[in-house]
Amino acid sequence: MWRMLVTVIALSLSPVASAADECRKPWFMWSEFKRNYIQADGRVIDDFEGKAITTSEGQAYALFFSLVANDKEQFDKIYRWTVNNLMRGDAKTYLPAWKWGKDEQSGTWMPLDYNSASDADIWIAYSLFQAGEIWKSAPYRKAAFQLLTNMARRELVDMPGVGWMLLPAPYGYALNSSSWRLNPSYMPIQVLRYFSKVNPDGPWGELTTNAIQLLQSSAHHGVVPDWVSYSAAKGYASDPDMGRFSSYESIRVYLWWAMMDQADPAFKLLQPQMSEISQFRPDSGRLPEKISTQGGASEGVAPDGFIGALAPYRWVLYKHKDAQVPKIVPTNQYYSSVLKLFGYGWVDGRFQFHRDGSLSTKVSKLCSN
């Protein structure tokens, strides 16, 4: 009788203990990324060119991953560094400078280019909104709305024949008075969907529709160009200078699409464009570094970050999981590392996007009770 009672008690307690253990369990890939790429003050280092620069993109992605990991202390540090160094200490007025590093002439560490990057700004705003929800932080939610307002004023353009469209940056992407250069990977549909939810009177709903149309119009035989040009006379086309390949930029388009909630109408609308790449099949051999937008020929061998980026894609389309996950290594592989964190984090169920673009995380679910 006593032995049976002990067994019943143990069984009744084991799920709670398991959930508690899982709640406390660190995300190893995130821990490795922090150790290898983030300074103690919250600066994310991209040493690809050997100059230890920081980009607003790096800060944005690190904010998102620290949120997924329920690492509020790190989130606070990353955001504080971003405001103080990329936004001149004034988040109400400025968008983040996209590039920060050591000025070669003066030797001063400072913003090297004050132009903002809208892909980073989108993920910073989204992470602030979700931090406001998950951690019940009114200041972060307020900061998210301010950033969204500044983005709408400076990074959106009313393109003739289209309507609202997101520019890659406020300056340098209007080719002339009636044509623009655009980046499809800067517009994750689920994130735009969320912005249209929290700001229904803003331009974000129209931008979401136009971003979907951009992908449908520019992806030929499933090959999404790194860069797209638009003119009222010719519509969307692969940019002749920067859009000859699908590569380091557009690999994120397939990642964003695969991570979408399949109940989102955009998932099925875009599936014909997203699922035609034979080189992305799990049995296709080595991934190419580049795929030509003019015929689909492959070039080079992709870094292992591409494998991570395609982990959700291969799971959604082929129910394939990688037997061995590439590690986060302490070299100049910042970009490959963030692609791995996105891809494998999603496949492992650490986060998911819902139909309205809102986020739920594994840790917030387990630790909320």
mmCIF file of C-alpha atoms in Angstrom:
data_model
loop_
_atom_site.group_PDB
_atom_site.id
_atom_site.type_symbol
_atom_site.label_atom_id
_atom_site.label_comp_id
_atom_site.label_asym_id
_atom_site.label_seq_id
_atom_site.Cartn_x
_atom_site.Cartn_y
_atom_site.Cartn_z
ATOM 1 C CA MET A 1 0.000 0.000 0.000
ATOM 2 C CA TRP A 2 2.766 2.425 0.994
ATOM 3 C CA ARG A 3 4.738 1.599 -2.148
ATOM 4 C CA MET A 4 1.637 2.237 -4.308
ATOM 5 C CA LEU A 5 1.050 5.584 -2.597
ATOM 6 C CA VAL A 6 4.647 6.667 -3.233
ATOM 7 C CA THR A 7 4.298 5.683 -6.890
ATOM 8 C CA VAL A 8 1.057 7.659 -7.302
ATOM 9 C CA ILE A 9 2.600 10.744 -5.705
ATOM 10 C CA ALA A 10 5.707 10.469 -7.884
ATOM 11 C CA LEU A 11 3.663 10.151 -11.066
ATOM 12 C CA SER A 12 1.457 13.080 -10.145
ATOM 13 C CA LEU A 13 4.473 15.287 -9.484
ATOM 14 C CA SER A 14 6.676 14.263 -12.418
ATOM 15 C CA PRO A 15 5.081 16.467 -15.111
ATOM 16 C CA VAL A 16 5.410 19.513 -12.873
ATOM 17 C CA ALA A 17 9.030 18.712 -12.105
ATOM 18 C CA SER A 18 9.717 18.100 -15.802
ATOM 19 C CA ALA A 19 8.178 21.413 -16.807
ATOM 20 C CA ALA A 20 10.112 23.232 -14.094
ATOM 21 C CA ASP A 21 13.356 21.618 -15.217
ATOM 22 C CA GLU A 22 12.636 22.569 -18.816
ATOM 23 C CA CYS A 23 11.813 26.123 -17.736
ATOM 24 C CA ARG A 24 15.234 26.473 -16.112
ATOM 25 C CA LYS A 25 17.111 24.723 -18.899
ATOM 26 C CA PRO A 26 19.230 27.197 -20.899
ATOM 27 C CA TRP A 27 19.154 27.400 -24.696
ATOM 28 C CA PHE A 28 22.602 26.109 -25.513
ATOM 29 C CA MET A 29 22.906 27.745 -28.949
ATOM 30 C CA TRP A 30 21.951 31.113 -27.469
ATOM 31 C CA SER A 31 24.447 30.672 -24.644
ATOM 32 C CA GLU A 32 27.169 29.954 -27.195
ATOM 33 C CA PHE A 33 26.166 32.946 -29.326
ATOM 34 C CA LYS A 34 26.309 35.226 -26.288
ATOM 35 C CA ARG A 35 29.708 33.893 -25.309
ATOM 36 C CA ASN A 36 31.174 34.276 -28.785
ATOM 37 C CA TYR A 37 29.498 37.376 -30.201
ATOM 38 C CA ILE A 38 28.108 39.666 -27.470
ATOM 39 C CA GLN A 39 30.175 41.939 -25.255
ATOM 40 C CA ALA A 40 29.343 42.399 -21.599
ATOM 41 C CA ASP A 41 27.713 45.765 -22.346
ATOM 42 C CA GLY A 42 25.279 44.319 -24.926
ATOM 43 C CA ARG A 43 27.152 45.060 -28.169
ATOM 44 C CA VAL A 44 26.920 42.343 -30.826
ATOM 45 C CA ILE A 45 30.149 41.974 -32.798
ATOM 46 C CA ASP A 46 30.297 41.088 -36.483
ATOM 47 C CA ASP A 47 33.947 40.448 -37.323
ATOM 48 C CA PHE A 48 33.414 39.276 -40.899
ATOM 49 C CA GLU A 49 35.846 41.864 -42.294
ATOM 50 C CA GLY A 50 38.180 41.713 -39.300
ATOM 51 C CA LYS A 51 37.051 45.117 -38.045
ATOM 52 C CA ALA A 52 34.767 44.089 -35.178
ATOM 53 C CA ILE A 53 31.878 46.235 -36.382
ATOM 54 C CA THR A 54 28.358 46.244 -35.012
ATOM 55 C CA THR A 55 25.234 46.485 -37.139
ATOM 56 C CA SER A 56 21.692 47.373 -36.171
ATOM 57 C CA GLU A 57 20.727 44.006 -37.672
ATOM 58 C CA GLY A 58 22.938 42.211 -35.170
ATOM 59 C CA GLN A 59 21.420 44.137 -32.268
ATOM 60 C CA ALA A 60 17.912 43.430 -33.579
ATOM 61 C CA TYR A 61 18.384 39.689 -33.929
ATOM 62 C CA ALA A 62 20.040 39.436 -30.519
ATOM 63 C CA LEU A 63 17.061 41.213 -28.960
ATOM 64 C CA PHE A 64 14.736 38.643 -30.494
ATOM 65 C CA PHE A 65 16.818 35.658 -29.371
ATOM 66 C CA SER A 66 17.196 36.975 -25.823
ATOM 67 C CA LEU A 67 13.414 37.310 -25.707
ATOM 68 C CA VAL A 68 12.973 33.728 -26.905
ATOM 69 C CA ALA A 69 15.448 32.578 -24.251
ATOM 70 C CA ASN A 70 13.627 34.589 -21.545
ATOM 71 C CA ASP A 71 16.932 36.374 -20.940
ATOM 72 C CA LYS A 72 15.616 39.755 -19.836
ATOM 73 C CA GLU A 73 18.905 40.898 -18.351
ATOM 74 C CA GLN A 74 20.610 40.446 -21.707
ATOM 75 C CA PHE A 75 17.670 42.005 -23.572
ATOM 76 C CA ASP A 76 17.920 45.113 -21.390
ATOM 77 C CA LYS A 77 21.666 45.414 -22.038
ATOM 78 C CA ILE A 78 21.321 44.967 -25.796
ATOM 79 C CA TYR A 79 18.559 47.545 -26.075
ATOM 80 C CA ARG A 80 20.360 50.036 -23.810
ATOM 81 C CA TRP A 81 23.529 49.774 -25.911
ATOM 82 C CA THR A 82 21.496 50.158 -29.108
ATOM 83 C CA VAL A 83 19.805 53.348 -27.908
ATOM 84 C CA ASN A 84 22.963 54.891 -26.461
ATOM 85 C CA ASN A 85 25.230 54.139 -29.420
ATOM 86 C CA LEU A 86 23.087 53.703 -32.547
ATOM 87 C CA MET A 87 20.245 56.102 -31.655
ATOM 88 C CA ARG A 88 22.378 58.878 -30.137
ATOM 89 C CA GLY A 89 20.733 58.275 -26.780
ATOM 90 C CA ASP A 90 17.370 59.464 -28.113
ATOM 91 C CA ALA A 91 15.003 56.667 -29.192
ATOM 92 C CA LYS A 92 12.132 59.128 -29.598
ATOM 93 C CA THR A 93 13.874 61.042 -32.357
ATOM 94 C CA TYR A 94 16.319 58.767 -34.177
ATOM 95 C CA LEU A 95 16.269 55.474 -36.002
ATOM 96 C CA PRO A 96 19.302 53.256 -35.296
ATOM 97 C CA ALA A 97 22.411 53.885 -37.386
ATOM 98 C CA TRP A 98 23.037 50.692 -39.305
ATOM 99 C CA LYS A 99 26.822 50.505 -38.860
ATOM 100 C CA TRP A 100 29.042 51.235 -35.847
ATOM 101 C CA GLY A 101 32.766 50.683 -35.447
ATOM 102 C CA LYS A 102 36.192 52.274 -35.296
ATOM 103 C CA ASP A 103 36.698 55.337 -37.477
ATOM 104 C CA GLU A 104 39.972 54.790 -39.335
ATOM 105 C CA GLN A 105 40.955 58.463 -39.343
ATOM 106 C CA SER A 106 40.191 59.487 -35.762
ATOM 107 C CA GLY A 107 40.433 56.077 -34.099
ATOM 108 C CA THR A 108 37.105 56.800 -32.380
ATOM 109 C CA TRP A 109 34.454 54.122 -31.953
ATOM 110 C CA MET A 110 31.274 55.648 -33.351
ATOM 111 C CA PRO A 111 28.489 55.267 -35.932
ATOM 112 C CA LEU A 112 30.161 54.866 -39.331
ATOM 113 C CA ASP A 113 26.934 55.321 -41.303
ATOM 114 C CA TYR A 114 23.886 57.044 -39.812
ATOM 115 C CA ASN A 115 21.518 55.666 -42.462
ATOM 116 C CA SER A 116 19.134 53.189 -40.851
ATOM 117 C CA ALA A 117 18.371 49.647 -42.068
ATOM 118 C CA SER A 118 14.651 48.895 -42.116
ATOM 119 C CA ASP A 119 15.075 45.136 -41.660
ATOM 120 C CA ALA A 120 16.793 45.772 -38.332
ATOM 121 C CA ASP A 121 14.247 48.390 -37.322
ATOM 122 C CA ILE A 122 11.396 45.962 -38.028
ATOM 123 C CA TRP A 123 12.869 43.274 -35.780
ATOM 124 C CA ILE A 124 13.757 45.759 -33.027
ATOM 125 C CA ALA A 125 10.208 47.109 -32.986
ATOM 126 C CA TYR A 126 8.723 43.613 -33.067
ATOM 127 C CA SER A 127 10.947 42.408 -30.223
ATOM 128 C CA LEU A 128 10.027 45.459 -28.143
ATOM 129 C CA PHE A 129 6.322 44.795 -28.685
ATOM 130 C CA GLN A 130 6.707 41.139 -27.714
ATOM 131 C CA ALA A 131 8.832 42.051 -24.685
ATOM 132 C CA GLY A 132 5.994 44.328 -23.647
ATOM 133 C CA GLU A 133 3.592 41.402 -23.886
ATOM 134 C CA ILE A 134 5.700 38.583 -22.446
ATOM 135 C CA TRP A 135 7.344 40.583 -19.653
ATOM 136 C CA LYS A 136 4.416 42.982 -19.118
ATOM 137 C CA SER A 137 6.656 45.970 -19.783
ATOM 138 C CA ALA A 138 4.810 49.192 -20.624
ATOM 139 C CA PRO A 139 8.067 51.109 -21.377
ATOM 140 C CA TYR A 140 9.098 48.563 -24.016
ATOM 141 C CA ARG A 141 5.653 48.678 -25.619
ATOM 142 C CA LYS A 142 5.795 52.484 -25.683
ATOM 143 C CA ALA A 143 9.258 52.365 -27.282
ATOM 144 C CA ALA A 144 7.947 49.941 -29.917
ATOM 145 C CA PHE A 145 5.152 52.326 -30.920
ATOM 146 C CA GLN A 146 7.606 55.220 -31.161
ATOM 147 C CA LEU A 147 9.935 53.227 -33.390
ATOM 148 C CA LEU A 148 7.012 52.147 -35.573
ATOM 149 C CA THR A 149 5.970 55.771 -35.996
ATOM 150 C CA ASN A 150 9.479 56.834 -36.999
ATOM 151 C CA MET A 151 9.767 53.963 -39.460
ATOM 152 C CA ALA A 152 6.469 54.895 -41.123
ATOM 153 C CA ARG A 153 7.642 58.482 -41.529
ATOM 154 C CA ARG A 154 11.118 57.770 -42.886
ATOM 155 C CA GLU A 155 11.321 54.275 -44.363
ATOM 156 C CA LEU A 156 8.026 53.894 -46.211
ATOM 157 C CA VAL A 157 7.300 55.296 -49.663
ATOM 158 C CA ASP A 158 4.014 55.585 -51.543
ATOM 159 C CA MET A 159 5.003 53.941 -54.837
ATOM 160 C CA PRO A 160 2.828 54.762 -57.887
ATOM 161 C CA GLY A 161 0.781 51.783 -58.971
ATOM 162 C CA VAL A 162 1.452 49.956 -55.683
ATOM 163 C CA GLY A 163 0.941 52.058 -52.568
ATOM 164 C CA TRP A 164 2.942 51.786 -49.366
ATOM 165 C CA MET A 165 6.256 49.947 -49.654
ATOM 166 C CA LEU A 166 9.185 49.550 -47.276
ATOM 167 C CA LEU A 167 12.495 50.995 -48.423
ATOM 168 C CA PRO A 168 15.700 49.295 -47.235
ATOM 169 C CA ALA A 169 16.763 52.638 -45.764
ATOM 170 C CA PRO A 170 15.647 56.271 -45.826
ATOM 171 C CA TYR A 171 18.432 57.260 -48.226
ATOM 172 C CA GLY A 172 20.032 55.677 -51.277
ATOM 173 C CA TYR A 173 17.290 53.411 -52.615
ATOM 174 C CA ALA A 174 15.284 55.747 -54.822
ATOM 175 C CA LEU A 175 16.930 55.109 -58.196
ATOM 176 C CA ASN A 176 15.120 58.100 -59.669
ATOM 177 C CA SER A 177 11.786 59.858 -59.174
ATOM 178 C CA SER A 178 9.773 56.807 -60.293
ATOM 179 C CA SER A 179 11.876 53.707 -59.536
ATOM 180 C CA TRP A 180 13.250 52.090 -56.382
ATOM 181 C CA ARG A 181 15.500 49.257 -55.231
ATOM 182 C CA LEU A 182 13.874 46.917 -52.691
ATOM 183 C CA ASN A 183 14.874 43.926 -50.591
ATOM 184 C CA PRO A 184 12.298 41.099 -50.240
ATOM 185 C CA SER A 185 13.996 39.673 -47.134
ATOM 186 C CA TYR A 186 13.406 42.919 -45.230
ATOM 187 C CA MET A 187 9.656 42.222 -45.022
ATOM 188 C CA PRO A 188 8.758 39.111 -42.966
ATOM 189 C CA ILE A 189 5.007 38.795 -43.463
ATOM 190 C CA GLN A 190 4.214 37.627 -39.922
ATOM 191 C CA VAL A 191 5.948 40.654 -38.425
ATOM 192 C CA LEU A 192 4.159 43.079 -40.743
ATOM 193 C CA ARG A 193 0.930 41.262 -39.914
ATOM 194 C CA TYR A 194 1.507 41.980 -36.238
ATOM 195 C CA PHE A 195 2.194 45.664 -36.899
ATOM 196 C CA SER A 196 -1.134 45.923 -38.735
ATOM 197 C CA LYS A 197 -2.813 44.414 -35.667
ATOM 198 C CA VAL A 198 -1.345 46.836 -33.127
ATOM 199 C CA ASN A 199 -1.565 49.847 -35.476
ATOM 200 C CA PRO A 200 -4.668 49.181 -37.600
ATOM 201 C CA ASP A 201 -4.920 52.788 -38.771
ATOM 202 C CA GLY A 202 -1.324 52.816 -40.008
ATOM 203 C CA PRO A 203 0.158 51.734 -43.353
ATOM 204 C CA TRP A 204 1.129 48.237 -42.221
ATOM 205 C CA GLY A 205 -1.884 46.317 -43.505
ATOM 206 C CA GLU A 206 -1.418 47.734 -46.990
ATOM 207 C CA LEU A 207 2.318 47.114 -46.787
ATOM 208 C CA THR A 208 1.672 43.460 -45.875
ATOM 209 C CA THR A 209 -0.472 43.001 -48.988
ATOM 210 C CA ASN A 210 2.122 44.736 -51.159
ATOM 211 C CA ALA A 211 4.995 42.679 -49.721
ATOM 212 C CA ILE A 212 3.147 39.497 -50.675
ATOM 213 C CA GLN A 213 2.574 40.876 -54.171
ATOM 214 C CA LEU A 214 6.267 41.750 -54.489
ATOM 215 C CA LEU A 215 7.243 38.135 -53.768
ATOM 216 C CA GLN A 216 4.635 36.716 -56.137
ATOM 217 C CA SER A 217 5.747 39.028 -58.926
ATOM 218 C CA SER A 218 9.518 38.792 -58.565
ATOM 219 C CA ALA A 219 10.153 35.110 -57.706
ATOM 220 C CA HIS A 220 10.503 33.276 -61.020
ATOM 221 C CA HIS A 221 10.376 29.470 -60.718
ATOM 222 C CA GLY A 222 10.733 29.921 -56.969
ATOM 223 C CA VAL A 223 14.000 31.878 -57.125
ATOM 224 C CA VAL A 224 13.680 35.011 -54.991
ATOM 225 C CA PRO A 225 16.223 37.694 -55.979
ATOM 226 C CA ASP A 226 18.422 39.226 -53.323
ATOM 227 C CA TRP A 227 17.313 42.633 -54.584
ATOM 228 C CA VAL A 228 14.329 43.755 -56.653
ATOM 229 C CA SER A 229 13.760 46.933 -58.646
ATOM 230 C CA TYR A 230 10.390 48.547 -59.222
ATOM 231 C CA SER A 231 9.167 51.169 -61.647
ATOM 232 C CA ALA A 232 5.627 52.177 -62.472
ATOM 233 C CA ALA A 233 6.302 51.442 -66.138
ATOM 234 C CA LYS A 234 7.866 47.953 -65.754
ATOM 235 C CA GLY A 235 6.665 46.733 -62.359
ATOM 236 C CA TYR A 236 8.850 44.390 -60.295
ATOM 237 C CA ALA A 237 11.973 42.754 -61.689
ATOM 238 C CA SER A 238 15.250 41.310 -60.460
ATOM 239 C CA ASP A 239 17.511 44.275 -59.881
ATOM 240 C CA PRO A 240 20.025 44.313 -62.788
ATOM 241 C CA ASP A 241 22.947 45.220 -60.524
ATOM 242 C CA MET A 242 22.212 43.498 -57.206
ATOM 243 C CA GLY A 243 19.515 40.962 -58.010
ATOM 244 C CA ARG A 244 21.205 38.543 -60.379
ATOM 245 C CA PHE A 245 21.300 35.868 -57.674
ATOM 246 C CA SER A 246 19.293 34.400 -54.826
ATOM 247 C CA SER A 247 21.832 34.159 -52.028
ATOM 248 C CA TYR A 248 22.814 35.734 -48.710
ATOM 249 C CA GLU A 249 19.893 38.172 -48.590
ATOM 250 C CA SER A 250 16.990 36.131 -49.944
ATOM 251 C CA ILE A 251 17.804 32.956 -48.002
ATOM 252 C CA ARG A 252 15.875 34.687 -45.228
ATOM 253 C CA VAL A 253 12.719 34.881 -47.363
ATOM 254 C CA TYR A 254 12.437 31.085 -47.335
ATOM 255 C CA LEU A 255 13.127 31.098 -43.601
ATOM 256 C CA TRP A 256 10.430 33.694 -42.834
ATOM 257 C CA TRP A 257 7.886 31.896 -45.030
ATOM 258 C CA ALA A 258 8.459 28.457 -43.483
ATOM 259 C CA MET A 259 8.072 29.855 -39.961
ATOM 260 C CA MET A 260 4.701 31.455 -40.744
ATOM 261 C CA ASP A 261 1.526 30.105 -39.184
ATOM 262 C CA GLN A 262 0.034 27.958 -41.933
ATOM 263 C CA ALA A 263 -3.391 29.423 -41.133
ATOM 264 C CA ASP A 264 -2.130 32.764 -42.443
ATOM 265 C CA PRO A 265 -3.549 33.083 -46.003
ATOM 266 C CA ALA A 266 -0.144 34.328 -47.167
ATOM 267 C CA PHE A 267 1.389 30.925 -46.468
ATOM 268 C CA LYS A 268 -0.596 29.212 -49.218
ATOM 269 C CA LEU A 269 -0.516 32.232 -51.499
ATOM 270 C CA LEU A 270 3.287 32.129 -51.492
ATOM 271 C CA GLN A 271 3.746 28.361 -51.473
ATOM 272 C CA PRO A 272 4.026 28.068 -55.291
ATOM 273 C CA GLN A 273 6.904 30.554 -55.268
ATOM 274 C CA MET A 274 8.607 29.121 -52.204
ATOM 275 C CA SER A 275 8.476 25.383 -52.941
ATOM 276 C CA GLU A 276 9.984 25.111 -56.427
ATOM 277 C CA ILE A 277 13.695 25.177 -55.543
ATOM 278 C CA SER A 278 15.121 21.748 -56.340
ATOM 279 C CA GLN A 279 18.475 22.703 -54.778
ATOM 280 C CA PHE A 280 16.782 23.094 -51.388
ATOM 281 C CA ARG A 281 15.490 19.540 -51.191
ATOM 282 C CA PRO A 282 17.067 17.502 -48.354
ATOM 283 C CA ASP A 283 18.386 14.945 -50.871
ATOM 284 C CA SER A 284 19.873 17.498 -53.255
ATOM 285 C CA GLY A 285 23.431 17.349 -51.897
ATOM 286 C CA ARG A 286 25.427 20.435 -51.017
ATOM 287 C CA LEU A 287 23.515 23.701 -50.896
ATOM 288 C CA PRO A 288 24.692 26.276 -53.436
ATOM 289 C CA GLU A 289 25.906 29.666 -52.315
ATOM 290 C CA LYS A 290 24.085 31.364 -55.195
ATOM 291 C CA ILE A 291 21.211 30.503 -57.541
ATOM 292 C CA SER A 292 20.862 32.537 -60.711
ATOM 293 C CA THR A 293 17.591 34.422 -61.096
ATOM 294 C CA GLN A 294 18.048 34.050 -64.855
ATOM 295 C CA GLY A 295 17.746 30.308 -65.376
ATOM 296 C CA GLY A 296 18.385 28.815 -61.943
ATOM 297 C CA ALA A 297 22.015 27.731 -62.372
ATOM 298 C CA SER A 298 23.916 27.162 -59.102
ATOM 299 C CA GLU A 299 27.273 28.553 -58.000
ATOM 300 C CA GLY A 300 29.554 27.880 -55.055
ATOM 301 C CA VAL A 301 28.943 26.082 -51.760
ATOM 302 C CA ALA A 302 26.779 27.738 -49.111
ATOM 303 C CA PRO A 303 27.962 28.314 -45.543
ATOM 304 C CA ASP A 304 26.391 26.061 -42.922
ATOM 305 C CA GLY A 305 24.187 28.947 -41.825
ATOM 306 C CA PHE A 306 22.127 28.345 -44.974
ATOM 307 C CA ILE A 307 21.436 24.825 -43.708
ATOM 308 C CA GLY A 308 20.132 26.327 -40.483
ATOM 309 C CA ALA A 309 18.026 28.875 -42.360
ATOM 310 C CA LEU A 310 16.413 26.093 -44.391
ATOM 311 C CA ALA A 311 15.719 23.831 -41.405
ATOM 312 C CA PRO A 312 12.103 25.132 -41.060
ATOM 313 C CA TYR A 313 11.634 25.006 -44.850
ATOM 314 C CA ARG A 314 12.752 21.378 -45.061
ATOM 315 C CA TRP A 315 10.599 20.435 -42.101
ATOM 316 C CA VAL A 316 7.464 22.133 -43.449
ATOM 317 C CA LEU A 317 7.779 20.746 -46.988
ATOM 318 C CA TYR A 318 9.551 17.413 -46.461
ATOM 319 C CA LYS A 319 9.262 16.614 -42.725
ATOM 320 C CA HIS A 320 13.051 16.442 -42.660
ATOM 321 C CA LYS A 321 15.134 17.170 -39.559
ATOM 322 C CA ASP A 322 18.900 17.451 -39.652
ATOM 323 C CA ALA A 323 20.562 14.577 -37.805
ATOM 324 C CA GLN A 324 23.457 16.829 -36.805
ATOM 325 C CA VAL A 325 23.032 20.516 -36.035
ATOM 326 C CA PRO A 326 25.950 22.796 -36.973
ATOM 327 C CA LYS A 327 27.456 24.460 -33.917
ATOM 328 C CA ILE A 328 27.844 28.131 -33.049
ATOM 329 C CA VAL A 329 31.578 28.606 -33.482
ATOM 330 C CA PRO A 330 33.848 31.377 -32.106
ATOM 331 C CA THR A 331 34.970 32.763 -35.457
ATOM 332 C CA ASN A 332 33.768 35.481 -37.823
ATOM 333 C CA GLN A 333 30.522 33.618 -38.605
ATOM 334 C CA TYR A 334 28.029 36.004 -37.050
ATOM 335 C CA TYR A 335 25.537 35.806 -39.940
ATOM 336 C CA SER A 336 25.599 32.027 -40.191
ATOM 337 C CA SER A 337 25.094 31.879 -36.429
ATOM 338 C CA VAL A 338 21.949 34.005 -36.407
ATOM 339 C CA LEU A 339 20.478 31.951 -39.254
ATOM 340 C CA LYS A 340 21.057 28.810 -37.177
ATOM 341 C CA LEU A 341 19.418 30.364 -34.129
ATOM 342 C CA PHE A 342 16.340 31.274 -36.130
ATOM 343 C CA GLY A 343 16.062 27.979 -38.001
ATOM 344 C CA TYR A 344 16.846 25.445 -35.314
ATOM 345 C CA GLY A 345 15.157 27.494 -32.609
ATOM 346 C CA TRP A 346 11.905 27.306 -34.556
ATOM 347 C CA VAL A 347 12.259 23.619 -35.471
ATOM 348 C CA ASP A 348 12.938 22.797 -31.811
ATOM 349 C CA GLY A 349 9.725 24.575 -30.811
ATOM 350 C CA ARG A 350 11.401 27.377 -28.879
ATOM 351 C CA PHE A 351 9.142 29.945 -30.535
ATOM 352 C CA GLN A 352 6.261 30.171 -32.971
ATOM 353 C CA PHE A 353 4.397 32.885 -34.824
ATOM 354 C CA HIS A 354 0.610 32.872 -34.770
ATOM 355 C CA ARG A 355 -1.767 33.857 -37.550
ATOM 356 C CA ASP A 356 -1.933 37.462 -36.350
ATOM 357 C CA GLY A 357 1.872 37.606 -36.144
ATOM 358 C CA SER A 358 2.040 37.435 -32.356
ATOM 359 C CA LEU A 359 4.781 35.384 -30.751
ATOM 360 C CA SER A 360 4.747 32.615 -28.200
ATOM 361 C CA THR A 361 7.861 31.042 -26.768
ATOM 362 C CA LYS A 362 8.548 27.695 -25.192
ATOM 363 C CA VAL A 363 9.942 29.299 -22.060
ATOM 364 C CA SER A 364 7.030 31.714 -21.595
ATOM 365 C CA LYS A 365 4.568 28.834 -21.863
ATOM 366 C CA LEU A 366 6.372 26.650 -19.325
ATOM 367 C CA CYS A 367 7.243 29.410 -16.904
ATOM 368 C CA SER A 368 3.966 31.323 -16.903
ATOM 369 C CA ASN A 369 2.233 28.938 -14.475
#
